[in-house]
JSON list of C-alpha atoms in Angstrom, two decimals:
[
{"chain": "A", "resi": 1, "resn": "UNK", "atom": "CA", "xyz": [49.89, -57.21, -40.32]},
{"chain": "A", "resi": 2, "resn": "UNK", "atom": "CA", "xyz": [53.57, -57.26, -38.68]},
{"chain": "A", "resi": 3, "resn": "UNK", "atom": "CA", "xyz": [56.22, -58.50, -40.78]},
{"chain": "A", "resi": 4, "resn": "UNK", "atom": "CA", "xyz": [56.79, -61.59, -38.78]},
{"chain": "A", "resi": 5, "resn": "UNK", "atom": "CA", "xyz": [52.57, -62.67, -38.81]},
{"chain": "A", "resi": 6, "resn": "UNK", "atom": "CA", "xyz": [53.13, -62.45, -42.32]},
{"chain": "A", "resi": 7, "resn": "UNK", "atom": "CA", "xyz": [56.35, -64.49, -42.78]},
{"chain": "A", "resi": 8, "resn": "UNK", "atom": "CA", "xyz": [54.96, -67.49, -40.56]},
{"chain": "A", "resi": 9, "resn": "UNK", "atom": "CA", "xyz": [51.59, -67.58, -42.56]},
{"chain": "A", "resi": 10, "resn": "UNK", "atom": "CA", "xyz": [53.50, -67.83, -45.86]},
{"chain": "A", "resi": 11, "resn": "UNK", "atom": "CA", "xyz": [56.02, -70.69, -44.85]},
{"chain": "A", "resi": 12, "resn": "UNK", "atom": "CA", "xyz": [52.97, -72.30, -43.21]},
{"chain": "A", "resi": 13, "resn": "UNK", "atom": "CA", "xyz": [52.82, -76.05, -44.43]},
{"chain": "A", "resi": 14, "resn": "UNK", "atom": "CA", "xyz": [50.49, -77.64, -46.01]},
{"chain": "A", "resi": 15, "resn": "UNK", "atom": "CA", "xyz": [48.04, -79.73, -43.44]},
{"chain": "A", "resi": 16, "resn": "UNK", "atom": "CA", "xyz": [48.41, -83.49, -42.86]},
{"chain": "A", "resi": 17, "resn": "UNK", "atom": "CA", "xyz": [45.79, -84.07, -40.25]},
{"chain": "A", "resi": 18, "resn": "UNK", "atom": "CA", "xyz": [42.42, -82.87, -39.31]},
{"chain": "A", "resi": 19, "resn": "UNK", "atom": "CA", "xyz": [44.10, -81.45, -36.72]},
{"chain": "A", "resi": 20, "resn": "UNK", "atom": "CA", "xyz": [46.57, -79.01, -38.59]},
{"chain": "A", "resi": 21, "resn": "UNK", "atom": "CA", "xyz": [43.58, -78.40, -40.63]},
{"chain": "A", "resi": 22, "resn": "UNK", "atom": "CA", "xyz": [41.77, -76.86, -37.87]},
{"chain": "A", "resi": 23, "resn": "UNK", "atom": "CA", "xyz": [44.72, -75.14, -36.37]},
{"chain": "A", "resi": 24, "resn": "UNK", "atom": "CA", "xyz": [44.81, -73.27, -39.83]},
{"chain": "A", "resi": 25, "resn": "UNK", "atom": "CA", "xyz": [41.56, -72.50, -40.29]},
{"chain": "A", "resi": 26, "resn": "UNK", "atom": "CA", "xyz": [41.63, -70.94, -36.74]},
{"chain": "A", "resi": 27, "resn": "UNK", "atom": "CA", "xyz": [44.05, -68.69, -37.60]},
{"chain": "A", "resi": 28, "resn": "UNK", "atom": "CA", "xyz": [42.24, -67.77, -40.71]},
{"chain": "A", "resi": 29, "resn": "UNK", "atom": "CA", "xyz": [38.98, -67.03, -39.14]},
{"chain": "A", "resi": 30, "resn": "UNK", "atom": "CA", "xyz": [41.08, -64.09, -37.05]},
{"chain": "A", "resi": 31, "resn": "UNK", "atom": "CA", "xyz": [41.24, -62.58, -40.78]},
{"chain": "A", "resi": 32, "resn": "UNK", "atom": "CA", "xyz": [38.11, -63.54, -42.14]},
{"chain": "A", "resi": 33, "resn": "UNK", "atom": "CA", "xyz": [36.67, -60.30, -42.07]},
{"chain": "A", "resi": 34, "resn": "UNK", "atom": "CA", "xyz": [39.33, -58.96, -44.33]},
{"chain": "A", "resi": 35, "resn": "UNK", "atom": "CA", "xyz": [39.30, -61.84, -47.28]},
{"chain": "A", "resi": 36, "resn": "UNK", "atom": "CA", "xyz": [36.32, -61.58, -49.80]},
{"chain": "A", "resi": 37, "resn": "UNK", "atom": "CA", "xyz": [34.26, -64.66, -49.98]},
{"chain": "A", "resi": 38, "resn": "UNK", "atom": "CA", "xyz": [36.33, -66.12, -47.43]},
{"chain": "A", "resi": 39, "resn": "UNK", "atom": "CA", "xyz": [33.70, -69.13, -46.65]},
{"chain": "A", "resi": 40, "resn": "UNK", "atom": "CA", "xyz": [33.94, -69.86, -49.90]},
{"chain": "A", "resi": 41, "resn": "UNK", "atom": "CA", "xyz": [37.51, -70.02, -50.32]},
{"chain": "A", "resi": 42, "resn": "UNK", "atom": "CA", "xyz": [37.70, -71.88, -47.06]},
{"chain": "A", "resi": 43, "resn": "UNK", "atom": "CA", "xyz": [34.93, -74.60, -48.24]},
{"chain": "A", "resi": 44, "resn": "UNK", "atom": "CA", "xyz": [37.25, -77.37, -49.39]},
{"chain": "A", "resi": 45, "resn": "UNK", "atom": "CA", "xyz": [39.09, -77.01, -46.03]},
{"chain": "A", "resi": 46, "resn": "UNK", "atom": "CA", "xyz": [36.21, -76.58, -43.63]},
{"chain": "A", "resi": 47, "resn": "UNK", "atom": "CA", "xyz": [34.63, -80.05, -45.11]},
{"chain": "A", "resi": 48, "resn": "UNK", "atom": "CA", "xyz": [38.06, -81.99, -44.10]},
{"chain": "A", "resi": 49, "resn": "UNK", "atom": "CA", "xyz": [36.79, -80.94, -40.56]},
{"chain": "A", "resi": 50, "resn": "UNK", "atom": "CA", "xyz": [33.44, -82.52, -40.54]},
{"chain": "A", "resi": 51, "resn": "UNK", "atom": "CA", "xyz": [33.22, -85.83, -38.26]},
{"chain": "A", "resi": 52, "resn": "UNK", "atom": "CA", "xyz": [33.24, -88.72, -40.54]},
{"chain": "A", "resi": 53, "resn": "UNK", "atom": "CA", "xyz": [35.15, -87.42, -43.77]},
{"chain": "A", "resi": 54, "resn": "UNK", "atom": "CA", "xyz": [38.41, -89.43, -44.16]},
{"chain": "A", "resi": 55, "resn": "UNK", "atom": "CA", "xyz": [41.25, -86.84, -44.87]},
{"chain": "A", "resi": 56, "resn": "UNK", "atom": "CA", "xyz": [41.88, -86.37, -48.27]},
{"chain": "A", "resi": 57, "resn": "UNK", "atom": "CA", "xyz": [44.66, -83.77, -49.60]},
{"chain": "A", "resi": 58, "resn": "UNK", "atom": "CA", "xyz": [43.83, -82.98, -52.79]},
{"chain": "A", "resi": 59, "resn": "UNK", "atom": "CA", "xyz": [44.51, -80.30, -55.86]},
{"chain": "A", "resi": 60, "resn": "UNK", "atom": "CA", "xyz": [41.03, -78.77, -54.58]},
{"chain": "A", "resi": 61, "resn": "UNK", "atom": "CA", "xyz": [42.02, -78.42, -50.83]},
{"chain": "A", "resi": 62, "resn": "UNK", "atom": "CA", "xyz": [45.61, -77.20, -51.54]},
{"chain": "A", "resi": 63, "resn": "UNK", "atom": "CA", "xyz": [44.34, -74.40, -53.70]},
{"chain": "A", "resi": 64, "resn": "UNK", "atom": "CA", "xyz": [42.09, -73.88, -51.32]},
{"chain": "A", "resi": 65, "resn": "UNK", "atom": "CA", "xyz": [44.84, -73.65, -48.59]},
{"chain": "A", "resi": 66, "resn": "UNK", "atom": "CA", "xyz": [47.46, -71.11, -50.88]},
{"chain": "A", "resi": 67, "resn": "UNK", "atom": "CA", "xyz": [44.34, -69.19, -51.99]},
{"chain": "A", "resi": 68, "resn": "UNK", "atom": "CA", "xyz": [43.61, -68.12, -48.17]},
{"chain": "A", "resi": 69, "resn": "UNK", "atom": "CA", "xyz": [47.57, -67.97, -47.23]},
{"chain": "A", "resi": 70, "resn": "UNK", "atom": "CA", "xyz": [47.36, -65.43, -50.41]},
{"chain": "A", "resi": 71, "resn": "UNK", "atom": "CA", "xyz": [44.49, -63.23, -49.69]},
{"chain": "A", "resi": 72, "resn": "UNK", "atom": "CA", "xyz": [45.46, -62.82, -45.42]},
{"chain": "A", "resi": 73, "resn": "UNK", "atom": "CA", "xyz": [48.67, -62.09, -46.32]},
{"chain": "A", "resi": 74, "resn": "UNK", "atom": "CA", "xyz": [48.91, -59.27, -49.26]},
{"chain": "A", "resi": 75, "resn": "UNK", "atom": "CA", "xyz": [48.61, -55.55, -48.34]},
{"chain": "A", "resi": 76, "resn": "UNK", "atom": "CA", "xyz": [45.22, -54.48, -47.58]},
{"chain": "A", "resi": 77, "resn": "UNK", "atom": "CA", "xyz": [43.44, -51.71, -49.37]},
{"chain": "A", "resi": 78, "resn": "UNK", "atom": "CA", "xyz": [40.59, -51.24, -46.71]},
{"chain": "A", "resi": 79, "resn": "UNK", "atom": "CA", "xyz": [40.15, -47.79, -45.80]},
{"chain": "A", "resi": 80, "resn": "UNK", "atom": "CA", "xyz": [38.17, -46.78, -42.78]},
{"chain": "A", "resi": 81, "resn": "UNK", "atom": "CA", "xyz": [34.80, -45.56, -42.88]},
{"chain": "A", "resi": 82, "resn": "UNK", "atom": "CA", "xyz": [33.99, -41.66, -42.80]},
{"chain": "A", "resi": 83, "resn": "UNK", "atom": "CA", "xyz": [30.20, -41.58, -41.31]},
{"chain": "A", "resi": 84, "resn": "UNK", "atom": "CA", "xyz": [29.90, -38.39, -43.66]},
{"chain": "A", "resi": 85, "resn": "UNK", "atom": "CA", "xyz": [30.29, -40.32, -46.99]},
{"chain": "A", "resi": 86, "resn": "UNK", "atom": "CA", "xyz": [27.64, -42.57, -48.21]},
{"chain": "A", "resi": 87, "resn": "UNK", "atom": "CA", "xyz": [28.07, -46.41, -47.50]},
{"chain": "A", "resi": 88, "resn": "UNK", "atom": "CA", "xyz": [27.58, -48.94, -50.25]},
{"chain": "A", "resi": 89, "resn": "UNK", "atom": "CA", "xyz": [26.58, -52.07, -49.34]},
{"chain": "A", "resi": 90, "resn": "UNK", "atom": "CA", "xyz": [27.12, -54.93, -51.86]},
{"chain": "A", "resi": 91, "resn": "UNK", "atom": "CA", "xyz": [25.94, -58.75, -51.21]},
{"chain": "A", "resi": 92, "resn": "UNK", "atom": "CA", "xyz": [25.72, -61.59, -53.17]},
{"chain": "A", "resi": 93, "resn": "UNK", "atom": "CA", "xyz": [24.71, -65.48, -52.22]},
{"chain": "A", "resi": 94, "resn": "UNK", "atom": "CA", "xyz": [25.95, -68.59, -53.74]},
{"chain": "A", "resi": 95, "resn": "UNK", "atom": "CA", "xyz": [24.58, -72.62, -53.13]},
{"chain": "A", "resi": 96, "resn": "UNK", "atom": "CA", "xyz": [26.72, -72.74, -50.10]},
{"chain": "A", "resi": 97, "resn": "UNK", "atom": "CA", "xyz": [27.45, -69.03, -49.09]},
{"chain": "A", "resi": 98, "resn": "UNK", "atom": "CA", "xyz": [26.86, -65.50, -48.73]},
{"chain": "A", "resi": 99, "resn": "UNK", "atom": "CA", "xyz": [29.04, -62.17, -48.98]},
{"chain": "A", "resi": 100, "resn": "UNK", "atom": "CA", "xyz": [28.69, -58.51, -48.65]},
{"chain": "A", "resi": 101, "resn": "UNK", "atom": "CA", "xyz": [31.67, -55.61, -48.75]},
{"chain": "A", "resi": 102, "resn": "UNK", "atom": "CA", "xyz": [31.15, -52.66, -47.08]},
{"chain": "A", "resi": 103, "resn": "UNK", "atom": "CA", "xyz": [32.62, -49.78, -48.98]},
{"chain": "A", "resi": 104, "resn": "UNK", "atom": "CA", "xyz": [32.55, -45.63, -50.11]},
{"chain": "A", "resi": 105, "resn": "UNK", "atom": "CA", "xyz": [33.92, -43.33, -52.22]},
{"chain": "A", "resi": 106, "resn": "UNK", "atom": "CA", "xyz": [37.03, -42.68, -51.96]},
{"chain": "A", "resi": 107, "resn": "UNK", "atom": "CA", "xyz": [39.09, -39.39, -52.15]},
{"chain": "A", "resi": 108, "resn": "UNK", "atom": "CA", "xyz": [39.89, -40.55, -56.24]},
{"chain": "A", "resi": 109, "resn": "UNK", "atom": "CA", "xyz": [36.20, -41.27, -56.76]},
{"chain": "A", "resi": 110, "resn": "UNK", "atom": "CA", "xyz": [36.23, -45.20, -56.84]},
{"chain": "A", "resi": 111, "resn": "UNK", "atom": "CA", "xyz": [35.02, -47.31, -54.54]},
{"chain": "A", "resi": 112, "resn": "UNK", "atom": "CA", "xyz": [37.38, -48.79, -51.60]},
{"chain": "A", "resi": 113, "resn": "UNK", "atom": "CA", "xyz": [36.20, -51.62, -49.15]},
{"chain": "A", "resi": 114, "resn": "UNK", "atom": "CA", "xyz": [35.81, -50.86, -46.01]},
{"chain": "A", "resi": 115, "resn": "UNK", "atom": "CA", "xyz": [35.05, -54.50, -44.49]},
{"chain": "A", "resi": 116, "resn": "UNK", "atom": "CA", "xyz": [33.76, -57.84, -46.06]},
{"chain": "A", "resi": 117, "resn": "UNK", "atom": "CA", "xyz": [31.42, -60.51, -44.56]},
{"chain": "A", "resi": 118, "resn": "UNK", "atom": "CA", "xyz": [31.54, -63.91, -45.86]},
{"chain": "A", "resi": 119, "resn": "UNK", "atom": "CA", "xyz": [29.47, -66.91, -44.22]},
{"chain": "A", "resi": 120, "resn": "UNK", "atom": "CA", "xyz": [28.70, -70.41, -45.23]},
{"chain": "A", "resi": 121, "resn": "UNK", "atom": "CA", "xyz": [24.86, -71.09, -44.93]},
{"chain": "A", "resi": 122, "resn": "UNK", "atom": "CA", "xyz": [23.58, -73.48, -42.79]},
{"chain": "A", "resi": 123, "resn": "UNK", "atom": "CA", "xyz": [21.87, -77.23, -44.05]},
{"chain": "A", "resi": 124, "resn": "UNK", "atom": "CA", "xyz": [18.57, -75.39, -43.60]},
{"chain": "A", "resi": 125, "resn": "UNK", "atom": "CA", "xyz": [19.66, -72.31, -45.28]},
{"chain": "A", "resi": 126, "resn": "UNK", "atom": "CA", "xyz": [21.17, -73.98, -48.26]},
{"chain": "A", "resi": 127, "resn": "UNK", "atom": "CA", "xyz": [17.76, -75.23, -48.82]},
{"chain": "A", "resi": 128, "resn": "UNK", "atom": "CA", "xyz": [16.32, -71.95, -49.65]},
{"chain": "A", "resi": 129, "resn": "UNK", "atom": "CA", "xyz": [15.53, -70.52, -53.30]},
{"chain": "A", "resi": 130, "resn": "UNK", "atom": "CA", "xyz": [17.64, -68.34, -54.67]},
{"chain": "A", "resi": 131, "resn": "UNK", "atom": "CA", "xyz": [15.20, -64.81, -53.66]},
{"chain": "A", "resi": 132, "resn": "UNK", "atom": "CA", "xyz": [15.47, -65.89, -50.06]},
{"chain": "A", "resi": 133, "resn": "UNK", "atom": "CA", "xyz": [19.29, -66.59, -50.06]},
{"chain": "A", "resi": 134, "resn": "UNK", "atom": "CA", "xyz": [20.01, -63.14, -51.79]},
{"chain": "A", "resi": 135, "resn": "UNK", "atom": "CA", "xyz": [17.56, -61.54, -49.14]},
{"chain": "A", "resi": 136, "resn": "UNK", "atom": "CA", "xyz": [19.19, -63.52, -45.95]},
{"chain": "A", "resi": 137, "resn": "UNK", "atom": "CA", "xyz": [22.54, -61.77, -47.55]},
{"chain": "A", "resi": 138, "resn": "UNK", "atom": "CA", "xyz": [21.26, -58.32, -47.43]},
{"chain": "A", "resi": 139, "resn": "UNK", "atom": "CA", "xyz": [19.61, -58.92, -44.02]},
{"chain": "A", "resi": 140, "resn": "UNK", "atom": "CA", "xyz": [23.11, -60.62, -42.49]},
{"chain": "A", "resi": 141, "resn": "UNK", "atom": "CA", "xyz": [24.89, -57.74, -43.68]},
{"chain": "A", "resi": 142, "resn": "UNK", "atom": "CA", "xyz": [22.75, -55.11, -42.17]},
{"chain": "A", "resi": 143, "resn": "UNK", "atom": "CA", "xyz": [23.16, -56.69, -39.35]},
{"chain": "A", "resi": 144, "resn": "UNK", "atom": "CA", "xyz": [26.52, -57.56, -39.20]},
{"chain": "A", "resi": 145, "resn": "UNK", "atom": "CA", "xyz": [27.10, -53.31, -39.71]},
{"chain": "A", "resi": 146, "resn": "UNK", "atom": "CA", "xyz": [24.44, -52.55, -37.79]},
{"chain": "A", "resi": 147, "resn": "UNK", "atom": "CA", "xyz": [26.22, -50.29, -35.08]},
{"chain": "A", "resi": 148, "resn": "UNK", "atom": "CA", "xyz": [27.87, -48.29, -37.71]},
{"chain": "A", "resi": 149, "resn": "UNK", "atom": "CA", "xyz": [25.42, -47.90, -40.65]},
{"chain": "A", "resi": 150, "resn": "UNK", "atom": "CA", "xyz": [22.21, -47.37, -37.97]},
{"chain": "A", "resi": 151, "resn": "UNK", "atom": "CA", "xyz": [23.00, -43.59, -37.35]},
{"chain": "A", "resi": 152, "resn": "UNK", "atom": "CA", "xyz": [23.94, -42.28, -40.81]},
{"chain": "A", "resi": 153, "resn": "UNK", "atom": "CA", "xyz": [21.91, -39.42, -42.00]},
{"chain": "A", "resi": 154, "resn": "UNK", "atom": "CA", "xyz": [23.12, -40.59, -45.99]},
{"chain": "A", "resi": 155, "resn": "UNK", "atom": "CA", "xyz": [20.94, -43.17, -47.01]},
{"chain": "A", "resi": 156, "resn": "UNK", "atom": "CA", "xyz": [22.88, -46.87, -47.19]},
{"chain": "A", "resi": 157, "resn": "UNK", "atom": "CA", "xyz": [23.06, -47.81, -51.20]},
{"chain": "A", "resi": 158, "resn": "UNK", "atom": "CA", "xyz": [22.17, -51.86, -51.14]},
{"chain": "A", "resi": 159, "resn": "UNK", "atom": "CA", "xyz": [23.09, -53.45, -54.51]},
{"chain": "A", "resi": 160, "resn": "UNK", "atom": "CA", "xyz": [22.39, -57.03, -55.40]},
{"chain": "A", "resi": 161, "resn": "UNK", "atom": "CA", "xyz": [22.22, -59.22, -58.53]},
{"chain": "A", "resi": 162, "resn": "UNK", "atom": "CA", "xyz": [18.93, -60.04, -58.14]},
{"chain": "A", "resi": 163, "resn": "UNK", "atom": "CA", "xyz": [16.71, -58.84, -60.50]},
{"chain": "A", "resi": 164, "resn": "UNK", "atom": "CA", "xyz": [13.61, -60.10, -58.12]},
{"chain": "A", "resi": 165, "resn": "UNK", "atom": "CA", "xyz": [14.83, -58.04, -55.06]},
{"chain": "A", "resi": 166, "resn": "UNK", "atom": "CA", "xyz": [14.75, -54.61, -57.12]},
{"chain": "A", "resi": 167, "resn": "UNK", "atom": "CA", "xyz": [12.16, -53.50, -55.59]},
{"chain": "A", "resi": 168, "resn": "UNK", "atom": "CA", "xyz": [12.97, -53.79, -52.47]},
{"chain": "A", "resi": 169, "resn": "UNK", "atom": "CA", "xyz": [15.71, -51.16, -52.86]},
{"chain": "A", "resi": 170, "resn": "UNK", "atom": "CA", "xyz": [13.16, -48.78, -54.17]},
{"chain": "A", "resi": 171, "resn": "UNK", "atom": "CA", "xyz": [11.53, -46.00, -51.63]},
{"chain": "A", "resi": 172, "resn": "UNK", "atom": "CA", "xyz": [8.19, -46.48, -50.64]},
{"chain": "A", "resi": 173, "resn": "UNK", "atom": "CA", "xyz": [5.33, -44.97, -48.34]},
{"chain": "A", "resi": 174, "resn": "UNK", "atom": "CA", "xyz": [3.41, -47.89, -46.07]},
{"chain": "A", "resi": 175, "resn": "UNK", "atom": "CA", "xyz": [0.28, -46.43, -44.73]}
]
């Protein structure tokens, strides 16, 4: 990010309307990509925006607000991806959210992200259990990197904290 991007973000002030809200979170979304867990992180914010909720600046929305002006403005350590490596795919899901990094090896042997994916579920969504909201991460993130993970010849690792979904990470043979 350019110098001057950066400087503006960082001596952005704090919101004191819905409006300003939204402005920022605009901006953010650009970066979204880039910031783990960024639904998450933009929660607090994103609920100041919903039609009816009297605007509120709190301890909880301003660390909210620094927290994102933090992690869209510090030097990235993506790397781009190398379709001859192997990709790992790791996704987690929370009450209100789901994330997945993209990542691979490195040239020092650890692993370096690549991309993240963060999304807030939807009311239905957040009604699921907790094997369906782990799956619907998987299955967004396959999606999401769909046009680059499709081709590989290197089998896509998919890692999860679910115990329940262990198998489906296992190779089998349908008949």
């Amino acid at each position: 990010m350019e110098k001057v991007k950066v400087k503006a973000i960082l001596e952005w002030r704090a919101p004191t309307t819905v409006k300003q809200v939204q402005a920022f979170l605009g901006l953010a979304g650009f970066y979204r990509r880039w910031v783990e867990n960024f639904s998450d992180k933009a929660k607090p914010l994103t609920e100041l925006t919903k039609k009816g909720t009297k605007f509120q600046w709190t301890d909880k929305e301003e660390k909210a607000f620094l927290s994102i002006k933090e992690a869209i403005t510090k030097e990235p350590v993506l790397i781009h991806p190398d379709p001859e490596k192997p990709y790992i795919l790791e996704t987690d899901a929370s009450g209100v959210a789901l994330g997945a990094v993209l990542s691979q090896k490195g040239e020092d042997g650890r692993l370096h992200p690549i991309a993240y994916l963060s999304q807030s579920f939807t009311p239905p969504q957040k009604n699921y259990n907790t094997y369906n909201k782990e799956l619907l991460a998987i299955v967004q993130a396959l999606e999401h990197w769909r046009l680059m993970l499709e081709g590989t010849k290197i089998p896509v690792m998919v890692y999860t904290d679910h115990r329940n979904l262990q198998y489906w990470q296992e190779a089998k043979i349908w008949n």
